[in-house]
CSV table of N, CA, C and O in Angstrom, one decimal:
chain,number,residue,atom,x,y,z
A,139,UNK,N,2.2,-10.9,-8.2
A,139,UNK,CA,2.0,-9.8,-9.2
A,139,UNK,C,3.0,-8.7,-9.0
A,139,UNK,O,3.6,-8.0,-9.9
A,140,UNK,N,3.1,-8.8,-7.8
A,140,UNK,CA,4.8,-7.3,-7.4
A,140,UNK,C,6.1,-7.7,-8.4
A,140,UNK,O,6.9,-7.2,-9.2
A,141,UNK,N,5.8,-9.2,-7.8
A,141,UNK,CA,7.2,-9.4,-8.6
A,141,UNK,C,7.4,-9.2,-10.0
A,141,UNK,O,8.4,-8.7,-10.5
A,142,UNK,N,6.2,-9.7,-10.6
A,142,UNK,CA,6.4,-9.7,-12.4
A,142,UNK,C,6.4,-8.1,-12.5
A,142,UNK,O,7.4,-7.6,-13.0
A,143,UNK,N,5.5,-7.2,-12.0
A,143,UNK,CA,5.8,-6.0,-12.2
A,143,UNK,C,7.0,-5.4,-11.4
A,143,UNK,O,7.0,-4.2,-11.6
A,144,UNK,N,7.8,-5.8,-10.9
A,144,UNK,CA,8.8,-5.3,-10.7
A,144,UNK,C,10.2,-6.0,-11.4
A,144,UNK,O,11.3,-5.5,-11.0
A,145,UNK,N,10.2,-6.8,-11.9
A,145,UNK,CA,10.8,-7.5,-13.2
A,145,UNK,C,10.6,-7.2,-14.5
A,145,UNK,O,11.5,-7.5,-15.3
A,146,UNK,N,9.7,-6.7,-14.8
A,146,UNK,CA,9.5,-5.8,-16.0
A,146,UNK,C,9.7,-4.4,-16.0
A,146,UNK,O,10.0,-3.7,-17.0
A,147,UNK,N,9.6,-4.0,-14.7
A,147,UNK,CA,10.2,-2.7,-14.9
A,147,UNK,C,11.8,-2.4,-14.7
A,147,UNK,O,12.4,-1.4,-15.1
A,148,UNK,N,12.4,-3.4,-14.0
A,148,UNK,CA,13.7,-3.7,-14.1
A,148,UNK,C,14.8,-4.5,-14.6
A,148,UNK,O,15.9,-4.5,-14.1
A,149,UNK,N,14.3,-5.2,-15.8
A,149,UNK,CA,15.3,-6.2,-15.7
A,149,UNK,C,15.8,-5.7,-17.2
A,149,UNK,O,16.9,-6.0,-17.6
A,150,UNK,N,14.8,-4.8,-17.8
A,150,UNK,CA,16.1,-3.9,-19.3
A,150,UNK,C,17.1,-3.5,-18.2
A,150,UNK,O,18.1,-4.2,-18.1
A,151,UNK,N,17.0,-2.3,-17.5
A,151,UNK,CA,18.2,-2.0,-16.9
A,151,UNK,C,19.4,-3.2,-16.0
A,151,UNK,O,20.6,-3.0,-16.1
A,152,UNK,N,19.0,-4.1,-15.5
A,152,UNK,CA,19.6,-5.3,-15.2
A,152,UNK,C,20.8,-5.8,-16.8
A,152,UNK,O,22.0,-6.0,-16.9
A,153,UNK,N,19.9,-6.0,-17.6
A,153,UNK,CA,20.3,-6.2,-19.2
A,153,UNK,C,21.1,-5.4,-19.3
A,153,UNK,O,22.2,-5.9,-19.0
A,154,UNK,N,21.2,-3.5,-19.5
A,154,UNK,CA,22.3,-3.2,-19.7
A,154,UNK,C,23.2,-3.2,-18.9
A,154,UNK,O,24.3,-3.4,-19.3
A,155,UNK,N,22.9,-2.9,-17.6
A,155,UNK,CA,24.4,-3.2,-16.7
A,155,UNK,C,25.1,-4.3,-16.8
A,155,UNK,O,26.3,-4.1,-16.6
A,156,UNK,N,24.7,-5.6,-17.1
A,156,UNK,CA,25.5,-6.8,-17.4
A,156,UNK,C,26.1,-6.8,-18.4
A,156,UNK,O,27.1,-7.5,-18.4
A,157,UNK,N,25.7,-6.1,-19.8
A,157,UNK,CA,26.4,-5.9,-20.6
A,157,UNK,C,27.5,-5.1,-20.3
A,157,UNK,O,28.6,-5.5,-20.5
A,158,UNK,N,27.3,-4.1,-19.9
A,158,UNK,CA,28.4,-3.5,-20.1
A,158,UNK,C,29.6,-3.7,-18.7
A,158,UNK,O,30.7,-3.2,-18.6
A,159,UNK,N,28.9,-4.8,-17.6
A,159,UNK,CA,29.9,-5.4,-17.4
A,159,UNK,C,30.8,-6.2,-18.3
A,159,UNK,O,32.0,-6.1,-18.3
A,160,UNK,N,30.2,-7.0,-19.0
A,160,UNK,CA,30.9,-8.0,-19.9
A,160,UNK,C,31.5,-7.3,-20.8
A,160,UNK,O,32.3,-8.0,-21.5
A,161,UNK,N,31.5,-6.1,-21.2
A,161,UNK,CA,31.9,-6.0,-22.3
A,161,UNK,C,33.3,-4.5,-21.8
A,161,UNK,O,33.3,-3.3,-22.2
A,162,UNK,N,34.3,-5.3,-20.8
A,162,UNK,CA,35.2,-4.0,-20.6
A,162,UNK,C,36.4,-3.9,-21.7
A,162,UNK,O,36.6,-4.5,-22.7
A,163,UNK,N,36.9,-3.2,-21.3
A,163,UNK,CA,37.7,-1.7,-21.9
A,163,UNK,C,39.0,-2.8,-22.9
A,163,UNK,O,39.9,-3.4,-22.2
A,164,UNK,N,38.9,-2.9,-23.7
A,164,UNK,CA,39.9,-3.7,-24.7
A,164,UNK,C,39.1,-5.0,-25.3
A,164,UNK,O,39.6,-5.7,-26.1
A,165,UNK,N,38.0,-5.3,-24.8
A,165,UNK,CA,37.2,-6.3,-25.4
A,165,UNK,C,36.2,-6.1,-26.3
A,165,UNK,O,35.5,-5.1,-26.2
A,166,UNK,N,36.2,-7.2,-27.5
A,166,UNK,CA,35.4,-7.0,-28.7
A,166,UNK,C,34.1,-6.2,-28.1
A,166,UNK,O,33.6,-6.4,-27.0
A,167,UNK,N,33.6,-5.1,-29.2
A,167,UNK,CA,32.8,-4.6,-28.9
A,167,UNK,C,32.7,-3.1,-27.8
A,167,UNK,O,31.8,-2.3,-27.5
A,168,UNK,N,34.1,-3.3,-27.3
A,168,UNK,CA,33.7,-2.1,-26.1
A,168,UNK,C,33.5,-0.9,-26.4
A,168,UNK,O,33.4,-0.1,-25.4
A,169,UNK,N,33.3,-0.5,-27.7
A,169,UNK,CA,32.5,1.2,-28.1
A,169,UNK,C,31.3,1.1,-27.7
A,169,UNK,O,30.7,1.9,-26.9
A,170,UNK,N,31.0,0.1,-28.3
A,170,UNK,CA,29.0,0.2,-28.5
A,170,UNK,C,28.7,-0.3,-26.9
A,170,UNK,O,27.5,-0.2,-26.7
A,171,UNK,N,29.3,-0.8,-26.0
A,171,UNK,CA,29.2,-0.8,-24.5
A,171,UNK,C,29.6,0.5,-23.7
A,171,UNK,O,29.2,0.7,-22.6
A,172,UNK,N,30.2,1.3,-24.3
A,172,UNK,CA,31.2,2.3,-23.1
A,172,UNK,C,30.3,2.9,-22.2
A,172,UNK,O,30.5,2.7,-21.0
A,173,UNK,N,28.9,3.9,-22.6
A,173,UNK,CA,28.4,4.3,-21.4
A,173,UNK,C,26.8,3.3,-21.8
A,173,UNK,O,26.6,2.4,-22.6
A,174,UNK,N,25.6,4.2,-20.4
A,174,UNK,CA,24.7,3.7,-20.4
A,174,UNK,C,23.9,3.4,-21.6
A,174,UNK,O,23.4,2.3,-21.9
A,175,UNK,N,23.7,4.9,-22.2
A,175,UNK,CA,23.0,4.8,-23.2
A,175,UNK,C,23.0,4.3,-24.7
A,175,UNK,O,22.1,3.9,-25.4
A,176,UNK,N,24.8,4.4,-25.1
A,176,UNK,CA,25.1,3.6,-26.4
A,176,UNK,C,25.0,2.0,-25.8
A,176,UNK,O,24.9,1.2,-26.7
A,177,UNK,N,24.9,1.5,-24.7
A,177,UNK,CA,24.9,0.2,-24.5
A,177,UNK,C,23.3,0.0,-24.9
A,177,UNK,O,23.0,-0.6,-25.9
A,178,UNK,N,22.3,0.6,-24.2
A,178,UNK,CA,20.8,0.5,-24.6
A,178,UNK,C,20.4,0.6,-25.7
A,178,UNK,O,19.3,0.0,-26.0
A,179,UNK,N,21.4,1.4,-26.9
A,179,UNK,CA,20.7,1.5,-28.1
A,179,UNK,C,21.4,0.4,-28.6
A,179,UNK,O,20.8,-0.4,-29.3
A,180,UNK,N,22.5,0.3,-28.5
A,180,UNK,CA,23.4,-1.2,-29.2
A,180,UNK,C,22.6,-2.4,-29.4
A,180,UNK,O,22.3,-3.1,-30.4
A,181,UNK,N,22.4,-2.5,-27.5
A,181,UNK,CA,21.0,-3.5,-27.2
A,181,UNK,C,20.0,-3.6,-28.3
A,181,UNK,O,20.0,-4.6,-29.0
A,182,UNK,N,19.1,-2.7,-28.6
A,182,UNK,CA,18.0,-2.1,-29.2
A,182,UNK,C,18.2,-2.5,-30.8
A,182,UNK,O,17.6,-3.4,-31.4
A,183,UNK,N,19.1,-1.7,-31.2
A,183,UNK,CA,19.4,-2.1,-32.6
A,183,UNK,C,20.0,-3.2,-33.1
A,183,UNK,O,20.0,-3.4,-34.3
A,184,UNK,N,20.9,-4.5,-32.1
A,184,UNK,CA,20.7,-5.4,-33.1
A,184,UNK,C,20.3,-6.5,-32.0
A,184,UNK,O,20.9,-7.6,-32.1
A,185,UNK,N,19.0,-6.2,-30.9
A,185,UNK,CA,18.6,-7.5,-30.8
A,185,UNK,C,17.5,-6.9,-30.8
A,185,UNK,O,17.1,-7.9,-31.5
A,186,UNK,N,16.3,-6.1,-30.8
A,186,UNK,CA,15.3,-5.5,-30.8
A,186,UNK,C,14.7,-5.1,-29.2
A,186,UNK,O,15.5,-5.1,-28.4
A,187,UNK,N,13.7,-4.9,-28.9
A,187,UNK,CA,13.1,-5.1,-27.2
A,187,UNK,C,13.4,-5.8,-26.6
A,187,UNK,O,14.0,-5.8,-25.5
A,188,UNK,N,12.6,-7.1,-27.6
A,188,UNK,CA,13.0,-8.5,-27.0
A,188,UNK,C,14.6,-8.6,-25.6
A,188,UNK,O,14.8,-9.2,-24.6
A,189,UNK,N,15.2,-7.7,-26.5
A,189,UNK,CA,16.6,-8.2,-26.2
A,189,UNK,C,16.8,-7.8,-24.7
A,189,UNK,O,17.4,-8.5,-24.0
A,190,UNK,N,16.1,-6.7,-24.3
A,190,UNK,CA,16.5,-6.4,-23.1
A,190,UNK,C,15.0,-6.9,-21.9
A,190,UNK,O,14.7,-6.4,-20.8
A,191,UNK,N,14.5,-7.7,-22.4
A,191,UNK,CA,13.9,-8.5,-21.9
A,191,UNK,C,14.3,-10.4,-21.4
A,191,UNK,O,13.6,-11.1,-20.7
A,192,UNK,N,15.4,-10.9,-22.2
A,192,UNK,CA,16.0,-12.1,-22.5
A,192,UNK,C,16.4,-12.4,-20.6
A,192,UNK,O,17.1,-11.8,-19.7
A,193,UNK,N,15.5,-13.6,-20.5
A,193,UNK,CA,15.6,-13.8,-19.4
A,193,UNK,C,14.8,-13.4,-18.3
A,193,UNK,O,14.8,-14.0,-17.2
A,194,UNK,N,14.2,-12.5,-18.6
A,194,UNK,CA,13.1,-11.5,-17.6
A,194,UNK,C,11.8,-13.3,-17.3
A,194,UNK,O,11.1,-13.4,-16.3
A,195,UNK,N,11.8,-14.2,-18.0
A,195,UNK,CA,10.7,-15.3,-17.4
A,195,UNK,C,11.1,-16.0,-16.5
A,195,UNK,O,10.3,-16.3,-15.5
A,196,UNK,N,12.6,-16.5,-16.6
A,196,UNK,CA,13.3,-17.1,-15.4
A,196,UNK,C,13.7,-16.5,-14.2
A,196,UNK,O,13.9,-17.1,-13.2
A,197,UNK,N,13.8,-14.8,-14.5
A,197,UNK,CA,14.2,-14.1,-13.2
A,197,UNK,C,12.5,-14.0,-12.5
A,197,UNK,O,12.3,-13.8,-11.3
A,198,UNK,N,11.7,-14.2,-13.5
A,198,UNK,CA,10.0,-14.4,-12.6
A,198,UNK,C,10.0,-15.5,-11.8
A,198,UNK,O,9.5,-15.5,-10.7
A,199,UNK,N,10.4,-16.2,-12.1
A,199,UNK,CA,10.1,-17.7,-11.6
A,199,UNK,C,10.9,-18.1,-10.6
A,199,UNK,O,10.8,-19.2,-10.1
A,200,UNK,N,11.9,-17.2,-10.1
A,200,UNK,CA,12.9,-17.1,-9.3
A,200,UNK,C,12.1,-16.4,-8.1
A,200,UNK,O,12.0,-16.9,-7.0
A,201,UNK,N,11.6,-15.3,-8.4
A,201,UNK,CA,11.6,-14.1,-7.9
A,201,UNK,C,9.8,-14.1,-6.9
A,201,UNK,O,9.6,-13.5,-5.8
A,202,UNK,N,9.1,-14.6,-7.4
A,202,UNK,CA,7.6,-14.7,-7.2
A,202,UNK,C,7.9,-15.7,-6.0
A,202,UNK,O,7.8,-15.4,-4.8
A,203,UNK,N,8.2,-17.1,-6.4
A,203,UNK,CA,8.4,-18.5,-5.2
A,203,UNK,C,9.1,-17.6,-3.7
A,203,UNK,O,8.6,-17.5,-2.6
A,204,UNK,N,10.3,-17.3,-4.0
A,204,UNK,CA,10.8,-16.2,-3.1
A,204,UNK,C,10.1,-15.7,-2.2
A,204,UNK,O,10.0,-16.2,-1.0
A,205,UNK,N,9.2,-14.0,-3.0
A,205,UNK,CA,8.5,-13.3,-2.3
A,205,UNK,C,7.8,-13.9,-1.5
A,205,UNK,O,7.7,-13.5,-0.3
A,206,UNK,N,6.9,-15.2,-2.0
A,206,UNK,CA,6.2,-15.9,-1.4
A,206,UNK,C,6.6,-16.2,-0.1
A,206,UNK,O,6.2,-15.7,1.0
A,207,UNK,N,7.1,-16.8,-0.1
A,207,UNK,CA,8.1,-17.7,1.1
A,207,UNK,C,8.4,-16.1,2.5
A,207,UNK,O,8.0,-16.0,3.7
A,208,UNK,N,9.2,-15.1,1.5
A,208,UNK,CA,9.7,-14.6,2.8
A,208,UNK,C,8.4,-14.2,3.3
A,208,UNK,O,8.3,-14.2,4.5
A,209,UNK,N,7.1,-13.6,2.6
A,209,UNK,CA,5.9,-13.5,3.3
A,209,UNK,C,5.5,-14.2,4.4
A,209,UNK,O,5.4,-13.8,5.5
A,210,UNK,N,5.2,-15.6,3.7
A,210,UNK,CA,4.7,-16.7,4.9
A,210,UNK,C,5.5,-17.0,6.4
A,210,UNK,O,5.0,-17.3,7.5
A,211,UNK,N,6.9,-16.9,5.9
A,211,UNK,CA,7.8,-16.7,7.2
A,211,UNK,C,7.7,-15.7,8.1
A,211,UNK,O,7.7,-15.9,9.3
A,212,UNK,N,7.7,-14.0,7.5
A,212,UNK,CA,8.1,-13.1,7.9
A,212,UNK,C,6.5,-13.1,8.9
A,212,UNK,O,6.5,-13.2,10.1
A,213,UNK,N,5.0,-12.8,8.1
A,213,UNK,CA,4.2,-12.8,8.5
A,213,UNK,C,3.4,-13.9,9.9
A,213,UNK,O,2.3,-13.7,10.5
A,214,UNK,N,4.4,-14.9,10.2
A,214,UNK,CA,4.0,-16.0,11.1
A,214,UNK,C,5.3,-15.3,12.2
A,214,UNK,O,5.0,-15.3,13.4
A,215,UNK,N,6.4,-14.9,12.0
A,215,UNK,CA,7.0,-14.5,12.8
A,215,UNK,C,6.1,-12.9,13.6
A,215,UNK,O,5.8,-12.7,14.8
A,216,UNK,N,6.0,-12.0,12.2
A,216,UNK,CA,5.3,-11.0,13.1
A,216,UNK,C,4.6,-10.9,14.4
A,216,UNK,O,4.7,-10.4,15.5
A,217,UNK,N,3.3,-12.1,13.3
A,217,UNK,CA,2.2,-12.1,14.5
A,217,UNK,C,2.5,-12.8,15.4
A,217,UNK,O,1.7,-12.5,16.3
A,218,UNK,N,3.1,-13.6,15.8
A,218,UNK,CA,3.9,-14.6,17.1
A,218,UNK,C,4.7,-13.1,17.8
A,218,UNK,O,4.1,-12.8,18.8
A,219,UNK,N,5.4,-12.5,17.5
A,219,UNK,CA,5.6,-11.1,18.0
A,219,UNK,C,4.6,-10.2,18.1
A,219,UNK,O,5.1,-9.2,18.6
A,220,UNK,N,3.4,-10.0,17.8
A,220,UNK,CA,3.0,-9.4,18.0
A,220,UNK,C,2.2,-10.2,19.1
A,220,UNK,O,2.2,-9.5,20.1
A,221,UNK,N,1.7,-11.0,19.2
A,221,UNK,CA,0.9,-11.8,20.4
A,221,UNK,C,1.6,-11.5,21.4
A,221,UNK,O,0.8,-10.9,22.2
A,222,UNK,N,2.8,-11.6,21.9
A,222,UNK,CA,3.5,-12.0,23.0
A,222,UNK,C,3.7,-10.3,23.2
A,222,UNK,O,4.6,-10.1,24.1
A,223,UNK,N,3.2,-9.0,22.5
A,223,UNK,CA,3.2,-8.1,23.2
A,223,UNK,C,1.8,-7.5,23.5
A,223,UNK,O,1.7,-6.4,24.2
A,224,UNK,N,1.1,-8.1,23.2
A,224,UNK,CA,-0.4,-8.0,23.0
A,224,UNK,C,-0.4,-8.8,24.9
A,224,UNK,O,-0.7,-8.2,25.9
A,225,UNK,N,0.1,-10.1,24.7
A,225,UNK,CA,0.0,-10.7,26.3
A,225,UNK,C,0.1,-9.7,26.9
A,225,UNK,O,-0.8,-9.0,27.4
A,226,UNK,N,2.0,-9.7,27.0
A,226,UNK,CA,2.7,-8.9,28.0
A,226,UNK,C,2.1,-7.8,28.5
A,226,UNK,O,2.1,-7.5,29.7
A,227,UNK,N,1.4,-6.8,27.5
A,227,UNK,CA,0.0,-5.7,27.5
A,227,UNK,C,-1.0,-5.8,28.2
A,227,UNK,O,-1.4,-4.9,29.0
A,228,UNK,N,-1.5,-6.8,28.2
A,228,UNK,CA,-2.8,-7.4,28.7
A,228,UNK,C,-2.7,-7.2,30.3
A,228,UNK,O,-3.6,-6.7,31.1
A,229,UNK,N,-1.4,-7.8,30.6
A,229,UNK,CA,-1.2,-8.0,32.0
A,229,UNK,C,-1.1,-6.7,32.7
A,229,UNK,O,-1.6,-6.6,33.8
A,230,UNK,N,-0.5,-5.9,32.0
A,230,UNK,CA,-0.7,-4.6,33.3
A,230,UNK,C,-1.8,-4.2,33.3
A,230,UNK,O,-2.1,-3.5,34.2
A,231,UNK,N,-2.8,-4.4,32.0
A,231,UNK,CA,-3.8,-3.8,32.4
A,231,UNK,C,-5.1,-4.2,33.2
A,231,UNK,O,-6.0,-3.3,33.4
């Protein structure tokens, strides 16, 4: 659930920074790219919302399997760290 919400709140901005990577300084189009915000409305006006959403399902589906994973790793590492200070604890007391 992090992930999709954090993909939706990020990935218009993702959208315009790649645009206006692609679109440098002597290449078709580079007015309506030059700063942040004419890039956003350029976006806006001729692909609609949609537009700065294009791709936001596959960066989910990337993104959730991931989170998952480093969970189940990170969280079996913790607690195996955390036992062996819990032991090492145990003993002086």
């Amino acid at each position: 659930l992090g992930g999709i919400a954090c993909t939706v709140i990020s990935h218009p901005d993702d959208v315009i920074k790649t645009r206006m990577q692609t679109h440098l300084r002597g290449s078709e189009n580079f007015e309506a790219y030059s700063t942040y915000i004419a890039s956003g409305r350029h976006i806006l006006r001729t692909g609609g919302i949609g537009a700065l959403f294009n791709g936001a399902a596959f960066r989910c589906l990337l993104r959730v399997p991931l989170g998952l994973s480093v969970i189940v790793v990170s969280s079996s590492w913790i607690r195996t760290r955390f036992a062996k200070q819990q032991q090492e604890a145990d003993r002086y007391t």
